[in-house]
Amino acid sequence: MLWADLLSLARIPLGVLFLFVAHKPWVAVTVIAVAALTDMFDGMVARRALGPNASGPHRGDWLDPVCDKLFVLFVLIALVWTHHTPLSFMFLLLLREILQILALIVYAAIPALHSRPYNYRANRLGKLTTVFQFAIALMIVFGQPTPWPLGIVTATLGVTSLATYVARIKAPA
């Protein structure tokens, strides 16, 4: 397994850890910061390991976003569990992930789409959505009231980023 894969996979135990430290603001910040560093470095390590001539998909293309989504899910579960954040608000923050999973199920279920390769790599709107998700999580961890307007912005960014992911499905040559 590549070091990049290990960095991606590290976000899963970090997410579990967050469940137990979400009530300790500075420890929670540290866990999110370490997860962000693993997310930043896994891509750099993978690009270095694969070299400049690498082409085609590799395991990290799907492993990284899966680990990201699991980490986000653990963080949001912790916020509901420890800070009693409304489930409707969590739905807003998870809207992109829910719709993306549904899109992938449709992609997998329709044989005609299998000839169209899917690009799992993150886009800027997706990264911005994640930044908003974690900024909101930290606001809640530090005792701020549920920031509904930011939740709506995050959901809008998430749906827009998902549209760019869906647009990446290439027509067969």
PDB file of C-alpha atoms in Angstrom:
ATOM      1  CA  MET A   1       0.000   0.000   0.000  1.00  0.00           C
ATOM      2  CA  LEU A   2       1.263   3.458  -0.849  1.00  0.00           C
ATOM      3  CA  TRP A   3       2.065   5.957   1.894  1.00  0.00           C
ATOM      4  CA  ALA A   4      -0.559   8.190   0.312  1.00  0.00           C
ATOM      5  CA  ASP A   5      -3.199   5.517   0.935  1.00  0.00           C
ATOM      6  CA  LEU A   6      -2.135   5.285   4.584  1.00  0.00           C
ATOM      7  CA  LEU A   7      -2.471   9.051   4.926  1.00  0.00           C
ATOM      8  CA  SER A   8      -5.981   8.859   3.462  1.00  0.00           C
ATOM      9  CA  LEU A   9      -6.929   5.928   5.690  1.00  0.00           C
ATOM     10  CA  ALA A  10      -5.678   7.829   8.765  1.00  0.00           C
ATOM     11  CA  ARG A  11      -8.770  10.023   8.534  1.00  0.00           C
ATOM     12  CA  ILE A  12     -10.992   7.110   9.562  1.00  0.00           C
ATOM     13  CA  PRO A  13      -9.497   6.627  13.055  1.00  0.00           C
ATOM     14  CA  LEU A  14      -9.232  10.421  13.351  1.00  0.00           C
ATOM     15  CA  GLY A  15     -12.978  10.590  12.711  1.00  0.00           C
ATOM     16  CA  VAL A  16     -13.615   7.988  15.392  1.00  0.00           C
ATOM     17  CA  LEU A  17     -11.357   9.947  17.754  1.00  0.00           C
ATOM     18  CA  PHE A  18     -13.373  13.102  17.027  1.00  0.00           C
ATOM     19  CA  LEU A  19     -16.456  11.353  18.429  1.00  0.00           C
ATOM     20  CA  PHE A  20     -14.727  11.300  21.811  1.00  0.00           C
ATOM     21  CA  VAL A  21     -13.132  14.767  21.778  1.00  0.00           C
ATOM     22  CA  ALA A  22     -15.850  16.929  20.187  1.00  0.00           C
ATOM     23  CA  HIS A  23     -16.675  18.361  23.631  1.00  0.00           C
ATOM     24  CA  LYS A  24     -13.064  19.548  24.066  1.00  0.00           C
ATOM     25  CA  PRO A  25     -12.752  22.450  21.609  1.00  0.00           C
ATOM     26  CA  TRP A  26      -8.965  22.675  21.281  1.00  0.00           C
ATOM     27  CA  VAL A  27      -8.514  18.914  21.026  1.00  0.00           C
ATOM     28  CA  ALA A  28     -11.266  18.859  18.378  1.00  0.00           C
ATOM     29  CA  VAL A  29      -9.431  21.605  16.454  1.00  0.00           C
ATOM     30  CA  THR A  30      -6.254  19.543  16.620  1.00  0.00           C
ATOM     31  CA  VAL A  31      -7.991  16.433  15.254  1.00  0.00           C
ATOM     32  CA  ILE A  32      -9.498  18.426  12.373  1.00  0.00           C
ATOM     33  CA  ALA A  33      -6.110  20.037  11.673  1.00  0.00           C
ATOM     34  CA  VAL A  34      -4.339  16.662  11.584  1.00  0.00           C
ATOM     35  CA  ALA A  35      -7.047  15.308   9.262  1.00  0.00           C
ATOM     36  CA  ALA A  36      -6.617  18.354   7.003  1.00  0.00           C
ATOM     37  CA  LEU A  37      -2.868  17.757   6.895  1.00  0.00           C
ATOM     38  CA  THR A  38      -3.356  14.101   5.927  1.00  0.00           C
ATOM     39  CA  ASP A  39      -5.720  15.260   3.185  1.00  0.00           C
ATOM     40  CA  MET A  40      -3.219  17.815   1.932  1.00  0.00           C
ATOM     41  CA  PHE A  41      -0.237  15.481   2.013  1.00  0.00           C
ATOM     42  CA  ASP A  42      -1.854  12.319   0.604  1.00  0.00           C
ATOM     43  CA  GLY A  43      -2.188  13.926  -2.807  1.00  0.00           C
ATOM     44  CA  MET A  44       1.351  15.305  -2.737  1.00  0.00           C
ATOM     45  CA  VAL A  45       2.781  11.933  -1.710  1.00  0.00           C
ATOM     46  CA  ALA A  46       0.741  10.110  -4.367  1.00  0.00           C
ATOM     47  CA  ARG A  47       1.836  12.487  -7.137  1.00  0.00           C
ATOM     48  CA  ARG A  48       5.461  12.099  -6.095  1.00  0.00           C
ATOM     49  CA  ALA A  49       5.191   8.278  -5.925  1.00  0.00           C
ATOM     50  CA  LEU A  50       3.401   7.984  -9.263  1.00  0.00           C
ATOM     51  CA  GLY A  51       5.738  10.382 -11.031  1.00  0.00           C
ATOM     52  CA  PRO A  52       5.059  12.975 -13.713  1.00  0.00           C
ATOM     53  CA  ASN A  53       4.186  10.419 -16.390  1.00  0.00           C
ATOM     54  CA  ALA A  54       1.415   8.699 -14.432  1.00  0.00           C
ATOM     55  CA  SER A  55      -1.818   8.390 -16.314  1.00  0.00           C
ATOM     56  CA  GLY A  56      -5.170   6.822 -15.679  1.00  0.00           C
ATOM     57  CA  PRO A  57      -7.024   6.260 -12.441  1.00  0.00           C
ATOM     58  CA  HIS A  58      -5.418   4.788  -9.351  1.00  0.00           C
ATOM     59  CA  ARG A  59      -6.697   3.659  -5.946  1.00  0.00           C
ATOM     60  CA  GLY A  60      -6.213   7.069  -4.361  1.00  0.00           C
ATOM     61  CA  ASP A  61      -8.672   8.626  -6.805  1.00  0.00           C
ATOM     62  CA  TRP A  62     -11.547   6.927  -4.982  1.00  0.00           C
ATOM     63  CA  LEU A  63      -9.956   6.108  -1.601  1.00  0.00           C
ATOM     64  CA  ASP A  64      -9.256   9.745  -0.698  1.00  0.00           C
ATOM     65  CA  PRO A  65     -12.840  10.994  -1.193  1.00  0.00           C
ATOM     66  CA  VAL A  66     -14.267   7.948   0.612  1.00  0.00           C
ATOM     67  CA  CYS A  67     -12.020   8.638   3.619  1.00  0.00           C
ATOM     68  CA  ASP A  68     -12.950  12.335   3.460  1.00  0.00           C
ATOM     69  CA  LYS A  69     -16.652  11.513   3.519  1.00  0.00           C
ATOM     70  CA  LEU A  70     -16.253   9.094   6.412  1.00  0.00           C
ATOM     71  CA  PHE A  71     -14.336  11.709   8.401  1.00  0.00           C
ATOM     72  CA  VAL A  72     -17.037  14.333   7.710  1.00  0.00           C
ATOM     73  CA  LEU A  73     -19.711  11.834   8.744  1.00  0.00           C
ATOM     74  CA  PHE A  74     -17.950  11.102  12.057  1.00  0.00           C
ATOM     75  CA  VAL A  75     -17.562  14.824  12.760  1.00  0.00           C
ATOM     76  CA  LEU A  76     -21.222  15.519  12.075  1.00  0.00           C
ATOM     77  CA  ILE A  77     -22.371  12.547  14.169  1.00  0.00           C
ATOM     78  CA  ALA A  78     -20.236  13.908  17.014  1.00  0.00           C
ATOM     79  CA  LEU A  79     -21.888  17.321  16.694  1.00  0.00           C
ATOM     80  CA  VAL A  80     -25.341  15.791  16.958  1.00  0.00           C
ATOM     81  CA  TRP A  81     -24.245  13.550  19.814  1.00  0.00           C
ATOM     82  CA  THR A  82     -22.281  16.023  21.937  1.00  0.00           C
ATOM     83  CA  HIS A  83     -23.688  19.426  20.922  1.00  0.00           C
ATOM     84  CA  HIS A  84     -27.276  18.402  20.072  1.00  0.00           C
ATOM     85  CA  THR A  85     -27.072  20.024  16.654  1.00  0.00           C
ATOM     86  CA  PRO A  86     -30.414  19.655  14.830  1.00  0.00           C
ATOM     87  CA  LEU A  87     -30.608  16.739  12.383  1.00  0.00           C
ATOM     88  CA  SER A  88     -32.144  19.031   9.769  1.00  0.00           C
ATOM     89  CA  PHE A  89     -29.004  21.174   9.926  1.00  0.00           C
ATOM     90  CA  MET A  90     -26.795  18.097   9.592  1.00  0.00           C
ATOM     91  CA  PHE A  91     -28.836  17.120   6.531  1.00  0.00           C
ATOM     92  CA  LEU A  92     -27.899  20.469   4.943  1.00  0.00           C
ATOM     93  CA  LEU A  93     -24.215  19.848   5.645  1.00  0.00           C
ATOM     94  CA  LEU A  94     -24.417  16.290   4.277  1.00  0.00           C
ATOM     95  CA  LEU A  95     -26.546  17.114   1.223  1.00  0.00           C
ATOM     96  CA  ARG A  96     -23.594  16.911  -1.185  1.00  0.00           C
ATOM     97  CA  GLU A  97     -22.470  13.553   0.195  1.00  0.00           C
ATOM     98  CA  ILE A  98     -25.991  12.117   0.083  1.00  0.00           C
ATOM     99  CA  LEU A  99     -26.533  13.242  -3.506  1.00  0.00           C
ATOM    100  CA  GLN A 100     -23.069  12.080  -4.554  1.00  0.00           C
ATOM    101  CA  ILE A 101     -23.697   8.605  -3.151  1.00  0.00           C
ATOM    102  CA  LEU A 102     -27.016   8.483  -5.018  1.00  0.00           C
ATOM    103  CA  ALA A 103     -25.282   9.615  -8.223  1.00  0.00           C
ATOM    104  CA  LEU A 104     -22.655   6.884  -7.832  1.00  0.00           C
ATOM    105  CA  ILE A 105     -25.375   4.287  -7.263  1.00  0.00           C
ATOM    106  CA  VAL A 106     -27.083   5.411 -10.478  1.00  0.00           C
ATOM    107  CA  TYR A 107     -23.723   5.341 -12.266  1.00  0.00           C
ATOM    108  CA  ALA A 108     -23.089   1.785 -11.045  1.00  0.00           C
ATOM    109  CA  ALA A 109     -26.642   0.600 -11.763  1.00  0.00           C
ATOM    110  CA  ILE A 110     -26.873   1.770 -15.381  1.00  0.00           C
ATOM    111  CA  PRO A 111     -24.674  -0.436 -17.588  1.00  0.00           C
ATOM    112  CA  ALA A 112     -24.623   2.134 -20.402  1.00  0.00           C
ATOM    113  CA  LEU A 113     -22.734   4.534 -18.126  1.00  0.00           C
ATOM    114  CA  HIS A 114     -19.961   2.012 -17.379  1.00  0.00           C
ATOM    115  CA  SER A 115     -18.218   2.887 -20.647  1.00  0.00           C
ATOM    116  CA  ARG A 116     -17.907   6.459 -19.384  1.00  0.00           C
ATOM    117  CA  PRO A 117     -15.030   6.779 -16.912  1.00  0.00           C
ATOM    118  CA  TYR A 118     -15.764   8.707 -13.738  1.00  0.00           C
ATOM    119  CA  ASN A 119     -13.207  11.170 -12.372  1.00  0.00           C
ATOM    120  CA  TYR A 120     -13.287  11.047  -8.544  1.00  0.00           C
ATOM    121  CA  ARG A 121     -10.745  13.821  -8.041  1.00  0.00           C
ATOM    122  CA  ALA A 122     -11.809  16.790  -5.952  1.00  0.00           C
ATOM    123  CA  ASN A 123     -12.640  20.129  -7.492  1.00  0.00           C
ATOM    124  CA  ARG A 124     -12.296  23.595  -5.992  1.00  0.00           C
ATOM    125  CA  LEU A 125     -15.977  23.931  -5.143  1.00  0.00           C
ATOM    126  CA  GLY A 126     -15.841  20.561  -3.414  1.00  0.00           C
ATOM    127  CA  LYS A 127     -12.824  21.654  -1.380  1.00  0.00           C
ATOM    128  CA  LEU A 128     -14.540  24.936  -0.516  1.00  0.00           C
ATOM    129  CA  THR A 129     -17.622  23.008   0.620  1.00  0.00           C
ATOM    130  CA  THR A 130     -15.419  20.935   2.925  1.00  0.00           C
ATOM    131  CA  VAL A 131     -13.803  24.088   4.332  1.00  0.00           C
ATOM    132  CA  PHE A 132     -17.275  25.458   5.114  1.00  0.00           C
ATOM    133  CA  GLN A 133     -18.314  22.150   6.708  1.00  0.00           C
ATOM    134  CA  PHE A 134     -15.337  22.228   9.057  1.00  0.00           C
ATOM    135  CA  ALA A 135     -15.634  25.943   9.801  1.00  0.00           C
ATOM    136  CA  ILE A 136     -19.239  25.324  10.832  1.00  0.00           C
ATOM    137  CA  ALA A 137     -18.215  22.278  12.881  1.00  0.00           C
ATOM    138  CA  LEU A 138     -15.644  24.374  14.742  1.00  0.00           C
ATOM    139  CA  MET A 139     -18.179  27.136  15.350  1.00  0.00           C
ATOM    140  CA  ILE A 140     -20.481  24.578  16.946  1.00  0.00           C
ATOM    141  CA  VAL A 141     -17.652  22.964  18.939  1.00  0.00           C
ATOM    142  CA  PHE A 142     -16.817  26.388  20.363  1.00  0.00           C
ATOM    143  CA  GLY A 143     -20.430  26.902  21.470  1.00  0.00           C
ATOM    144  CA  GLN A 144     -21.741  29.194  18.751  1.00  0.00           C
ATOM    145  CA  PRO A 145     -25.426  28.874  17.848  1.00  0.00           C
ATOM    146  CA  THR A 146     -26.296  26.747  14.823  1.00  0.00           C
ATOM    147  CA  PRO A 147     -25.266  28.914  11.828  1.00  0.00           C
ATOM    148  CA  TRP A 148     -28.235  28.265   9.522  1.00  0.00           C
ATOM    149  CA  PRO A 149     -27.247  30.829   6.840  1.00  0.00           C
ATOM    150  CA  LEU A 150     -23.783  29.227   6.528  1.00  0.00           C
ATOM    151  CA  GLY A 151     -25.441  25.813   6.378  1.00  0.00           C
ATOM    152  CA  ILE A 152     -27.525  26.949   3.414  1.00  0.00           C
ATOM    153  CA  VAL A 153     -24.424  28.374   1.697  1.00  0.00           C
ATOM    154  CA  THR A 154     -22.595  25.078   2.347  1.00  0.00           C
ATOM    155  CA  ALA A 155     -25.452  23.028   0.900  1.00  0.00           C
ATOM    156  CA  THR A 156     -25.580  25.289  -2.179  1.00  0.00           C
ATOM    157  CA  LEU A 157     -21.817  24.986  -2.684  1.00  0.00           C
ATOM    158  CA  GLY A 158     -22.073  21.225  -2.234  1.00  0.00           C
ATOM    159  CA  VAL A 159     -24.824  20.787  -4.813  1.00  0.00           C
ATOM    160  CA  THR A 160     -22.949  23.024  -7.251  1.00  0.00           C
ATOM    161  CA  SER A 161     -19.737  21.035  -6.763  1.00  0.00           C
ATOM    162  CA  LEU A 162     -21.679  17.819  -7.321  1.00  0.00           C
ATOM    163  CA  ALA A 163     -22.959  19.194 -10.623  1.00  0.00           C
ATOM    164  CA  THR A 164     -19.349  19.673 -11.733  1.00  0.00           C
ATOM    165  CA  TYR A 165     -18.528  16.093 -10.695  1.00  0.00           C
ATOM    166  CA  VAL A 166     -21.468  14.756 -12.727  1.00  0.00           C
ATOM    167  CA  ALA A 167     -20.426  16.897 -15.700  1.00  0.00           C
ATOM    168  CA  ARG A 168     -17.061  15.094 -15.674  1.00  0.00           C
ATOM    169  CA  ILE A 169     -18.628  11.851 -16.844  1.00  0.00           C
ATOM    170  CA  LYS A 170     -17.212  11.632 -20.307  1.00  0.00           C
ATOM    171  CA  ALA A 171     -19.111  10.469 -23.342  1.00  0.00           C
ATOM    172  CA  PRO A 172     -17.669   7.323 -24.936  1.00  0.00           C
ATOM    173  CA  ALA A 173     -15.195   8.019 -27.735  1.00  0.00           C
TER     174      ALA A 173
END
